[in-house]
Amino acid sequence: MATASVSFKSREDHRKQLELEEARKAGLAPAELDEDGKEINPHIPQYMSSAPWYLNAERPSLKHQRKWKSDPNYTKAWYDRGAKIYQAEKYRKGACENCGAMTHDKKSCMDRPRKLGAKWTNMHIAPDEKVETFELDYDGKRDRWNGYDASTYARVIERYEARDEARRKYLKEQQLKKLEEKNNNQKSEEQVSEKEEEEEDDDDDLKVDEAKVDESKQMDFAKVEKRVRTTGGGSTGTVRNLRIREDTAKYLLNLDVNSAHYDPKTRSMREDPLPDSDPNEKFYGGDNQYRVSGQALDFKQLNIHAWEAFEKGQDIHMQAAPSQAELLFKNYKVIKEKMKSKMKDTIMEKYGNAASEEELPRELLLGQSEREIEYDRAGRIIKGQEASLPKSKYEEDVYINNHTSVWGSWWKDHQWGYKCCKQMIRNSYCTGSAGIEAAEAAADLMKVNMARKEALEEKPEQNEEKRLATWGTEVPEDLVLDQKLLADALKKEDDRKKEERDERKRKYNVKWNDEQVTPEDMEAYRMKRVHHDDPMKDFLH
């Protein structure tokens, strides 16, 4: 069983305390009593805040558990501000050198620094302040209103009451001035009637202001306290309940279970509780009616305009710069109205206004005219009405560059052209009939040249094979090779190749042959050398 730790001055005191507890448990010593004079049960653990049911104890008997919050050493008193305890007549040793008070030194003196302190003048000794020290508990150290005098708030109330009284007096003086002006200034009936209307409006305003002032004490009849922006949910603010208590609650308008849903947490009913009733007699039509009417609809349109403008590249944001977004939306509406009116004016200029009050001609109203039209038996018009051709919005019969016909009036070989000069270049200058004759002559000449070219069959030149000389140039026609010397040169070339392939037979010292190279030797070298670009070089023996 756990026991509370107790500090003792010596081991002997600790031993005596243990013996006393054992004696009390055995019933040999009187039981310990609490503050109320009741016996403390030693069987109850000291860490328990309530007695167990099996001990038949009425209430907890632990002294430190029951009243741990209250301590007689702690106090709720506060400093006696400005209190003085003693007024000395001359300077005392150890007092403040500046003012002469014994409760502080010169360094912490709050009086004005004197040119010569009280220590040297021995005059105007300041009284000693009342110095107090308090031992505050945990809550007392953190109490913001500790030492606050509630009677000081009466000054705040007096200031506000004086302000309201001055305002009421001023309004009364203004009302008396208006009445004096009304009595003094009597003019003609028209002027008097106009002025009376204006003054009645002013009087009504003054009466409203007076009524507001008079009822200012009764303005708190429908306050709802809500916590806003504090650690517990917000600073306490006043929110007025605008619903009159005589009005029927919205959830009582239609008691049908399947009617509009009512959310008690937000006190909202979005749908219309009475959709079939007369809208003229309906006072409440659901919360959704406020979403599509009034300023809510304007705010919705403002948001939509801000989103669409941002998507199109405009630097606009409804939450970052709401004033800018609203100004741009106003400018947009003005420009849109101007564009609509301008478009309307242009359409009316072009097609006229059928809704205007212009009177139509009498002959059009009666369907009669002076024009004579002759019809045949089939109902076709023979005489009297000219055939009207449909007009196009494009320019017609506009001739450029001296042409007498439009572009596209002539077609040949899948190309458009001018009929007057038969040219197929659009920006060309018209040459008339002379240009047509020159074009035909050029076409005939081209046909003749093509026929002549087909008649002449030009044979391709045959390129004779040219023999190459032994040293790579063309072989002269008068060059004659001795077949016997050529055979010897081929044999010598074979021996040289074998010697190059077999490194064992190669001499250390290279022999140089200063004999003149003959054409047969060059021919043998050419015939025996390896042609790297020859595809059959690997098959040569």
Coordinates of C-alpha atoms in Angstrom, one line a residue:
M1 CA 0.0 0.0 0.0
A2 CA 1.5 3.3 -1.0
T3 CA 1.9 6.1 1.4
A4 CA 2.7 9.8 0.9
S5 CA 6.3 10.8 1.4
V6 CA 6.8 13.0 4.5
S7 CA 10.0 14.8 5.4
F8 CA 11.3 14.5 9.0
K9 CA 14.0 16.4 10.8
S10 CA 15.8 13.3 12.1
R11 CA 15.7 9.6 12.0
E12 CA 14.4 9.5 15.5
D13 CA 11.3 11.5 14.5
H14 CA 10.7 9.1 11.5
R15 CA 10.9 6.1 13.8
K16 CA 8.5 7.5 16.3
Q17 CA 6.0 8.3 13.5
L18 CA 6.2 4.7 12.2
E19 CA 5.6 3.3 15.7
L20 CA 2.6 5.6 16.2
E21 CA 1.0 4.5 12.9
E22 CA 1.5 0.8 13.9
A23 CA -0.1 1.5 17.2
R24 CA -3.1 3.2 15.6
K25 CA -3.6 0.2 13.2
A26 CA -3.5 -2.2 16.2
G27 CA -6.0 0.0 18.2
L28 CA -3.5 0.8 20.9
A29 CA -3.3 4.5 20.2
P30 CA -6.0 7.1 19.6
A31 CA -6.9 7.7 15.9
E32 CA -5.8 10.8 14.0
L33 CA -8.4 13.5 13.5
D34 CA -8.9 15.8 10.5
E35 CA -9.8 19.5 10.5
D36 CA -13.5 18.7 11.0
G37 CA -12.8 16.6 14.1
K38 CA -13.5 13.3 12.3
E39 CA -11.4 10.2 12.5
I40 CA -9.0 9.5 9.6
N41 CA -9.3 5.9 8.4
P42 CA -5.7 4.5 8.1
H43 CA -6.8 1.8 5.7
I44 CA -7.6 4.2 2.9
P45 CA -4.6 4.7 0.6
Q46 CA -3.4 8.3 0.6
Y47 CA -3.4 8.6 -3.2
M48 CA -7.2 7.9 -3.4
S49 CA -9.5 10.9 -3.9
S50 CA -12.6 8.9 -2.8
A51 CA -13.1 6.1 -0.2
P52 CA -13.6 2.5 -1.5
W53 CA -17.1 1.0 -1.1
Y54 CA -15.9 -1.9 1.0
L55 CA -14.6 0.4 3.8
N56 CA -18.1 1.9 4.5
A57 CA -16.6 5.4 4.7
E58 CA -19.0 8.2 4.0
R59 CA -16.4 10.5 2.3
P60 CA -12.7 10.8 1.6
S61 CA -10.7 11.5 4.7
L62 CA -7.4 12.6 3.2
K63 CA -6.5 16.1 4.2
H64 CA -4.1 17.0 1.4
Q65 CA -6.5 15.4 -1.2
R66 CA -9.6 17.2 -0.1
K67 CA -8.3 20.8 0.2
W68 CA -5.2 20.8 -2.0
K69 CA -6.2 24.0 -3.8
S70 CA -6.6 26.2 -0.7
D71 CA -3.5 27.3 1.2
P72 CA -3.7 29.8 4.1
N73 CA -0.4 31.3 3.1
Y74 CA -1.7 32.4 -0.2
T75 CA -3.6 35.7 -0.5
K76 CA -5.7 37.6 -3.0
A77 CA -4.8 41.0 -1.7
W78 CA -3.1 43.6 -4.0
Y79 CA -0.8 46.6 -3.6
D80 CA -2.2 49.7 -1.9
R81 CA -1.3 52.2 -4.7
G82 CA -0.1 55.5 -3.5
A83 CA -0.3 54.8 0.2
K84 CA 2.2 56.6 2.5
I85 CA 3.3 55.4 6.0
Y86 CA 5.5 58.1 7.4
Q87 CA 6.4 61.7 6.7
A88 CA 9.9 62.7 8.0
E89 CA 10.9 66.3 8.7
K90 CA 14.7 65.9 8.1
Y91 CA 17.0 63.7 6.1
R92 CA 17.8 60.3 7.6
K93 CA 20.9 58.2 7.0
G94 CA 20.4 55.6 4.4
A95 CA 17.4 57.4 2.7
C96 CA 17.2 58.4 -0.9
E97 CA 19.7 61.1 -1.7
N98 CA 17.2 62.7 -4.2
C99 CA 13.9 62.8 -2.3
G100 CA 14.7 61.6 1.2
A101 CA 12.3 58.6 1.4
M102 CA 13.6 55.5 3.2
T103 CA 11.8 52.9 1.0
H104 CA 14.1 53.2 -2.0
D105 CA 17.6 54.5 -3.1
K106 CA 18.6 57.2 -5.5
K107 CA 18.9 54.8 -8.5
S108 CA 15.3 53.7 -8.3
C109 CA 13.8 57.0 -7.3
M110 CA 10.8 58.0 -9.5
D111 CA 10.8 61.7 -8.5
R112 CA 12.2 64.5 -10.7
P113 CA 16.0 64.7 -10.3
R114 CA 16.7 67.7 -8.1
K115 CA 19.5 70.1 -8.6
L116 CA 20.5 69.6 -5.0
G117 CA 19.1 66.5 -3.4
A118 CA 17.3 66.2 0.0
K119 CA 20.5 64.9 1.5
W120 CA 22.2 68.3 1.1
T121 CA 19.2 70.7 1.4
N122 CA 17.3 68.8 4.1
M123 CA 14.1 70.2 2.7
H124 CA 11.0 68.8 1.0
I125 CA 11.5 65.3 2.4
A126 CA 9.2 62.8 0.5
P127 CA 7.1 60.5 2.6
D128 CA 7.9 56.8 2.8
E129 CA 5.8 54.5 0.5
K130 CA 4.0 51.5 1.7
V131 CA 6.0 48.5 0.5
E132 CA 4.1 45.2 0.5
T133 CA 5.0 41.6 -0.5
F134 CA 2.4 39.0 -1.4
E135 CA 2.7 35.2 -1.9
L136 CA 0.3 34.5 -4.7
D137 CA -0.9 31.1 -5.8
Y138 CA -0.8 29.7 -9.4
D139 CA -4.0 31.5 -10.5
G140 CA -3.2 34.7 -8.7
K141 CA 0.1 35.1 -10.6
R142 CA -1.8 34.7 -13.9
D143 CA -4.9 36.7 -13.1
R144 CA -5.2 39.7 -15.4
W145 CA -7.7 41.5 -13.3
N146 CA -5.9 41.0 -10.0
G147 CA -6.0 44.4 -8.2
Y148 CA -8.6 45.9 -10.5
D149 CA -11.0 48.3 -8.9
A150 CA -14.5 47.8 -10.4
S151 CA -15.6 51.2 -9.2
T152 CA -13.3 52.9 -11.8
Y153 CA -15.6 51.7 -14.6
A154 CA -18.2 54.2 -13.4
R155 CA -16.0 56.9 -15.1
V156 CA -16.4 55.1 -18.5
I157 CA -20.2 55.0 -18.0
E158 CA -20.3 58.7 -17.1
R159 CA -18.3 59.6 -20.2
Y160 CA -20.7 57.7 -22.5
E161 CA -23.7 59.1 -20.8
A162 CA -22.4 62.6 -21.3
R163 CA -21.8 62.0 -24.9
D164 CA -25.3 60.7 -25.4
E165 CA -26.7 63.6 -23.5
A166 CA -24.8 66.1 -25.7
R167 CA -26.0 64.4 -28.8
R168 CA -29.6 64.5 -27.7
K169 CA -29.2 68.2 -26.8
Y170 CA -27.7 69.0 -30.2
L171 CA -30.5 67.2 -32.1
K172 CA -33.1 69.1 -30.1
E173 CA -31.5 72.4 -30.9
Q174 CA -31.4 71.5 -34.6
Q175 CA -35.1 70.6 -34.5
L176 CA -35.9 73.9 -32.8
K177 CA -33.9 75.8 -35.5
K178 CA -35.9 74.0 -38.2
L179 CA -39.2 75.0 -36.6
E180 CA -38.1 78.6 -36.2
E181 CA -37.1 78.8 -39.9
K182 CA -40.4 77.2 -40.9
N183 CA -42.4 79.9 -39.0
N184 CA -40.3 82.9 -40.1
N185 CA -40.0 82.1 -43.8
Q186 CA -43.5 82.3 -45.3
K187 CA -43.5 82.5 -49.1
S188 CA -45.8 81.7 -51.9
E189 CA -47.9 78.6 -51.8
E190 CA -45.8 76.6 -54.3
Q191 CA -42.6 77.4 -52.5
V192 CA -44.2 76.8 -49.2
S193 CA -45.5 73.4 -50.3
E194 CA -42.1 72.4 -51.7
K195 CA -40.3 73.5 -48.6
E196 CA -42.9 71.8 -46.3
E197 CA -42.2 68.5 -48.1
E198 CA -38.5 68.8 -47.6
E199 CA -38.9 69.8 -44.0
E200 CA -41.2 67.0 -43.3
D201 CA -38.5 64.6 -44.6
D202 CA -36.0 66.3 -42.4
D203 CA -38.3 66.2 -39.4
D204 CA -38.9 62.5 -40.0
D205 CA -35.1 62.0 -40.0
L206 CA -34.7 63.9 -36.8
K207 CA -37.5 61.9 -35.2
V208 CA -35.9 58.7 -36.2
D209 CA -32.6 59.9 -34.8
E210 CA -34.3 60.9 -31.5
A211 CA -36.1 57.5 -31.4
K212 CA -32.8 55.8 -31.9
V213 CA -31.3 57.8 -29.1
D214 CA -34.2 57.2 -26.8
E215 CA -34.3 53.5 -27.5
S216 CA -30.5 53.0 -27.2
K217 CA -31.0 51.6 -23.7
Q218 CA -33.3 48.9 -25.1
M219 CA -31.2 47.9 -28.1
D220 CA -30.0 44.6 -26.5
F221 CA -33.4 42.9 -26.5
A222 CA -32.3 40.3 -29.2
K223 CA -28.6 39.7 -28.7
V224 CA -26.9 36.4 -29.3
E225 CA -23.5 35.9 -27.8
K226 CA -21.1 34.0 -30.0
R227 CA -17.4 33.2 -29.5
V228 CA -15.3 34.4 -32.4
R229 CA -11.5 34.3 -32.7
T230 CA -10.3 33.3 -29.2
T231 CA -8.6 30.2 -27.8
G232 CA -12.0 28.8 -26.9
G233 CA -13.4 29.6 -30.4
G234 CA -13.2 33.4 -30.8
S235 CA -13.7 36.7 -29.1
T236 CA -17.2 37.2 -27.7
G237 CA -19.1 39.2 -30.2
T238 CA -22.7 40.4 -30.4
V239 CA -24.8 38.9 -33.3
R240 CA -28.3 40.2 -33.7
N241 CA -31.1 37.8 -34.2
L242 CA -33.2 39.5 -37.0
R243 CA -36.1 37.1 -36.7
I244 CA -39.1 38.4 -34.8
R245 CA -40.4 35.9 -32.2
E246 CA -43.9 36.2 -33.5
D247 CA -43.0 34.8 -36.9
T248 CA -43.7 31.1 -37.6
A249 CA -40.5 29.1 -37.6
K250 CA -39.6 27.8 -41.1
Y251 CA -39.8 24.1 -39.9
L252 CA -43.4 24.6 -38.8
L253 CA -44.6 26.0 -42.2
N254 CA -45.2 22.4 -43.5
L255 CA -45.4 19.5 -41.1
D256 CA -45.3 16.9 -43.8
V257 CA -42.4 14.4 -43.3
N258 CA -41.7 14.4 -47.0
S259 CA -41.6 18.2 -47.4
A260 CA -38.4 20.3 -47.6
H261 CA -35.5 19.2 -45.4
Y262 CA -34.6 21.3 -42.4
D263 CA -31.0 21.2 -41.0
P264 CA -31.2 22.1 -37.3
K265 CA -27.5 22.7 -37.0
T266 CA -27.3 25.4 -39.6
R267 CA -31.0 26.4 -39.3
S268 CA -31.3 26.2 -43.1
M269 CA -34.1 24.9 -45.3
R270 CA -33.0 25.2 -48.9
E271 CA -36.1 24.0 -50.7
D272 CA -39.5 25.7 -50.6
P273 CA -41.6 24.2 -47.8
L274 CA -44.9 25.3 -49.6
P275 CA -44.2 25.0 -53.4
D276 CA -47.9 24.8 -54.4
S277 CA -49.0 28.0 -52.5
D278 CA -49.6 31.3 -54.1
P279 CA -46.2 33.2 -54.5
N280 CA -47.9 36.5 -53.8
E281 CA -49.0 35.4 -50.4
K282 CA -45.8 33.5 -49.6
F283 CA -43.5 35.0 -47.0
Y284 CA -40.8 32.4 -47.1
G285 CA -39.8 30.4 -50.2
G286 CA -36.7 28.6 -49.1
D287 CA -33.0 29.6 -48.7
N288 CA -32.3 29.0 -52.4
Q289 CA -34.4 32.0 -53.4
Y290 CA -31.8 34.2 -51.8
R291 CA -29.0 32.5 -53.8
V292 CA -30.5 33.5 -57.2
S293 CA -31.7 37.0 -56.3
G294 CA -30.4 40.3 -55.1
Q295 CA -26.8 40.9 -54.3
A296 CA -26.1 37.1 -54.1
L297 CA -26.7 36.9 -57.8
D298 CA -24.5 39.9 -58.5
F299 CA -21.7 38.4 -56.4
K300 CA -22.0 35.1 -58.3
Q301 CA -21.8 36.9 -61.7
L302 CA -18.7 38.8 -60.4
N303 CA -17.0 35.5 -59.4
I304 CA -17.8 34.0 -62.8
H305 CA -16.4 37.0 -64.6
A306 CA -13.2 36.9 -62.6
W307 CA -12.7 33.2 -63.4
E308 CA -13.3 33.6 -67.1
A309 CA -11.1 36.7 -67.3
F310 CA -8.3 34.8 -65.5
E311 CA -8.6 31.9 -67.9
K312 CA -8.2 34.3 -70.8
G313 CA -5.0 35.8 -69.5
Q314 CA -6.2 38.7 -67.4
D315 CA -4.3 39.3 -64.1
I316 CA -7.4 39.3 -61.9
H317 CA -8.2 37.4 -58.7
M318 CA -11.3 37.7 -56.7
Q319 CA -9.8 36.9 -53.3
A320 CA -6.4 38.6 -53.7
A321 CA -7.8 41.9 -55.1
P322 CA -11.6 42.1 -54.8
S323 CA -11.8 45.9 -55.4
Q324 CA -9.9 45.5 -58.7
A325 CA -12.1 42.6 -59.7
E326 CA -15.3 44.6 -59.0
L327 CA -14.0 47.7 -60.9
L328 CA -13.0 45.5 -63.9
F329 CA -16.5 43.9 -63.8
K330 CA -18.2 47.3 -63.8
N331 CA -16.0 48.5 -66.8
Y332 CA -16.8 45.2 -68.6
K333 CA -20.6 45.8 -68.1
V334 CA -20.3 49.4 -69.4
I335 CA -18.3 48.3 -72.5
K336 CA -20.8 45.5 -73.1
E337 CA -23.8 47.9 -73.0
K338 CA -22.0 50.2 -75.4
M339 CA -21.3 47.4 -77.8
K340 CA -24.9 46.2 -77.7
S341 CA -26.2 49.7 -78.4
K342 CA -23.8 50.2 -81.2
M343 CA -24.7 46.9 -82.8
K344 CA -28.4 47.7 -82.4
D345 CA -27.9 51.1 -84.1
T346 CA -26.0 49.5 -87.1
I347 CA -28.7 46.9 -87.6
M348 CA -31.4 49.5 -87.5
E349 CA -29.5 51.7 -89.9
K350 CA -29.1 48.8 -92.3
Y351 CA -32.5 47.1 -92.1
G352 CA -34.7 49.7 -90.4
N353 CA -36.9 49.5 -87.3
A354 CA -40.2 47.7 -87.8
A355 CA -41.2 48.7 -84.2
S356 CA -40.8 52.4 -84.8
E357 CA -43.7 54.7 -85.0
E358 CA -43.1 55.8 -88.5
E359 CA -46.3 55.7 -90.6
L360 CA -46.2 53.5 -93.6
P361 CA -47.3 54.9 -97.0
R362 CA -51.0 54.6 -97.7
E363 CA -50.5 52.6 -100.9
L364 CA -48.5 50.0 -99.0
L365 CA -51.2 49.8 -96.3
L366 CA -54.0 49.3 -98.9
G367 CA -51.8 47.1 -101.2
Q368 CA -52.4 49.3 -104.2
S369 CA -50.1 51.2 -106.6
E370 CA -50.1 53.1 -109.9
R371 CA -47.8 50.7 -111.6
E372 CA -49.4 48.7 -114.6
I373 CA -48.3 45.0 -114.9
E374 CA -49.5 42.7 -117.7
Y375 CA -49.8 38.9 -117.0
D376 CA -50.4 36.0 -119.4
R377 CA -52.9 33.1 -118.9
A378 CA -50.4 31.1 -116.9
G379 CA -49.8 34.0 -114.5
R380 CA -46.3 34.9 -115.8
I381 CA -45.5 38.6 -116.0
I382 CA -45.2 39.8 -119.6
K383 CA -44.8 43.5 -119.2
G384 CA -44.6 46.1 -116.5
Q385 CA -42.0 44.7 -114.0
E386 CA -38.3 44.5 -114.5
A387 CA -36.6 41.4 -113.4
S388 CA -34.6 42.2 -110.3
L389 CA -31.3 40.5 -110.1
P390 CA -30.1 39.4 -106.7
K391 CA -27.3 41.5 -105.3
S392 CA -24.2 40.2 -103.8
K393 CA -22.2 41.6 -100.9
Y394 CA -19.0 41.3 -103.0
E395 CA -18.0 43.9 -105.6
E396 CA -19.2 43.1 -109.1
D397 CA -18.0 44.2 -112.6
V398 CA -14.8 45.8 -111.3
Y399 CA -12.2 45.7 -114.1
I400 CA -8.5 46.1 -113.3
N401 CA -5.4 46.6 -115.4
N402 CA -7.2 47.6 -118.5
H403 CA -9.2 44.4 -118.7
T404 CA -12.7 44.4 -120.2
S405 CA -13.8 41.2 -118.4
V406 CA -13.5 39.9 -114.9
W407 CA -11.1 37.3 -113.6
G408 CA -12.6 33.8 -114.0
S409 CA -14.4 34.6 -117.2
W410 CA -12.2 32.2 -119.2
W411 CA -11.2 28.6 -118.5
K412 CA -8.6 26.4 -120.1
D413 CA -6.5 23.4 -119.1
H414 CA -7.8 23.5 -115.5
Q415 CA -6.9 27.2 -115.1
W416 CA -8.9 30.4 -114.8
G417 CA -8.1 33.5 -116.8
Y418 CA -9.4 36.6 -118.5
K419 CA -11.6 36.2 -121.5
C420 CA -10.5 39.6 -123.1
C421 CA -6.8 38.6 -123.5
K422 CA -6.8 34.9 -122.5
Q423 CA -4.2 35.4 -119.9
M424 CA -4.0 33.1 -116.8
I425 CA -2.0 35.4 -114.5
R426 CA -4.4 37.4 -112.4
N427 CA -2.3 40.6 -112.0
S428 CA -1.3 40.7 -115.6
Y429 CA -1.9 43.7 -117.8
C430 CA -4.5 43.3 -120.6
T431 CA -3.0 43.1 -124.1
G432 CA -6.3 42.6 -126.0
S433 CA -6.4 40.8 -129.4
A434 CA -2.7 41.3 -130.1
G435 CA -1.9 39.3 -127.0
I436 CA -4.2 36.5 -128.1
E437 CA -2.5 36.4 -131.5
A438 CA 1.0 36.4 -130.0
A439 CA 0.0 33.6 -127.6
E440 CA -1.4 31.5 -130.5
A441 CA 1.8 32.1 -132.6
A442 CA 4.0 31.0 -129.6
A443 CA 1.9 27.9 -129.1
D444 CA 2.2 27.0 -132.8
L445 CA 6.0 27.5 -132.7
M446 CA 6.4 25.3 -129.7
K447 CA 4.4 22.6 -131.4
V448 CA 6.7 22.8 -134.5
N449 CA 9.8 22.6 -132.3
M450 CA 8.5 19.6 -130.4
A451 CA 7.7 17.8 -133.7
R452 CA 11.2 18.5 -135.1
K453 CA 12.8 17.2 -131.9
E454 CA 10.8 14.0 -132.1
A455 CA 11.8 13.6 -135.8
L456 CA 15.5 13.8 -135.1
E457 CA 16.7 10.6 -133.5
E458 CA 19.9 11.4 -131.9
K459 CA 22.1 8.2 -131.4
P460 CA 24.1 8.1 -128.2
E461 CA 27.9 8.4 -128.6
Q462 CA 29.8 5.2 -128.0
N463 CA 32.7 5.6 -125.7
E464 CA 35.7 3.6 -126.8
E465 CA 37.6 1.8 -124.1
K466 CA 41.0 3.4 -123.6
R467 CA 43.9 1.3 -122.6
L468 CA 45.8 2.5 -119.7
A469 CA 49.5 2.7 -119.7
T470 CA 51.6 0.8 -117.3
W471 CA 52.1 3.9 -115.1
G472 CA 48.5 4.8 -115.0
T473 CA 48.0 7.1 -118.0
E474 CA 46.5 6.4 -121.4
V475 CA 48.6 3.9 -123.4
P476 CA 50.1 5.6 -126.5
E477 CA 49.1 4.0 -129.7
D478 CA 52.7 3.4 -130.8
L479 CA 53.6 1.5 -127.5
V480 CA 54.7 -2.1 -128.3
L481 CA 55.5 -4.6 -125.5
D482 CA 57.9 -7.5 -126.0
Q483 CA 56.1 -10.6 -125.0
K484 CA 59.3 -12.4 -124.0
L485 CA 60.5 -9.5 -121.8
L486 CA 57.0 -9.3 -120.4
A487 CA 57.1 -13.0 -119.4
D488 CA 60.4 -12.5 -117.7
A489 CA 59.2 -9.5 -115.9
L490 CA 56.1 -11.4 -114.6
K491 CA 58.4 -14.2 -113.4
K492 CA 60.6 -11.7 -111.5
E493 CA 57.5 -10.1 -110.0
D494 CA 56.4 -13.5 -108.7
D495 CA 59.7 -14.2 -107.1
R496 CA 59.7 -10.8 -105.4
K497 CA 56.2 -11.5 -104.0
K498 CA 57.3 -14.9 -102.6
E499 CA 60.3 -13.4 -101.0
E500 CA 58.1 -10.8 -99.3
R501 CA 55.7 -13.4 -98.0
D502 CA 58.5 -15.6 -96.5
E503 CA 60.2 -13.5 -93.9
R504 CA 62.9 -16.2 -93.3
K505 CA 64.4 -15.7 -96.8
R506 CA 64.4 -11.9 -96.5
K507 CA 67.9 -10.4 -96.3
Y508 CA 68.9 -8.1 -93.5
N509 CA 70.4 -5.6 -95.9
V510 CA 68.0 -4.3 -98.5
K511 CA 69.4 -4.5 -102.0
W512 CA 68.7 -1.5 -104.2
N513 CA 68.4 -2.0 -108.0
D514 CA 69.5 1.0 -109.9
E515 CA 68.4 -0.4 -113.3
Q516 CA 66.0 1.5 -115.3
V517 CA 62.4 0.4 -115.1
T518 CA 61.2 -0.9 -118.4
P519 CA 57.6 -0.7 -119.8
E520 CA 57.4 -4.5 -119.4
D521 CA 58.3 -4.3 -115.7
M522 CA 55.6 -1.7 -115.1
E523 CA 53.1 -3.8 -117.0
A524 CA 54.0 -6.9 -114.9
Y525 CA 53.7 -4.8 -111.7
R526 CA 50.3 -3.6 -112.8
M527 CA 49.1 -7.0 -113.7
K528 CA 50.3 -8.7 -110.4
R529 CA 49.4 -6.0 -107.9
V530 CA 46.4 -6.5 -105.6
H531 CA 43.3 -4.5 -106.5
H532 CA 41.6 -3.8 -103.2
D533 CA 38.3 -2.7 -104.9
D534 CA 38.2 -5.9 -106.9
P535 CA 35.5 -8.3 -105.5
M536 CA 37.3 -11.3 -106.9
K537 CA 40.7 -10.5 -105.5
D538 CA 40.5 -13.3 -102.9
F539 CA 40.1 -15.9 -105.7
L540 CA 43.3 -14.9 -107.6
H541 CA 46.2 -17.3 -107.5

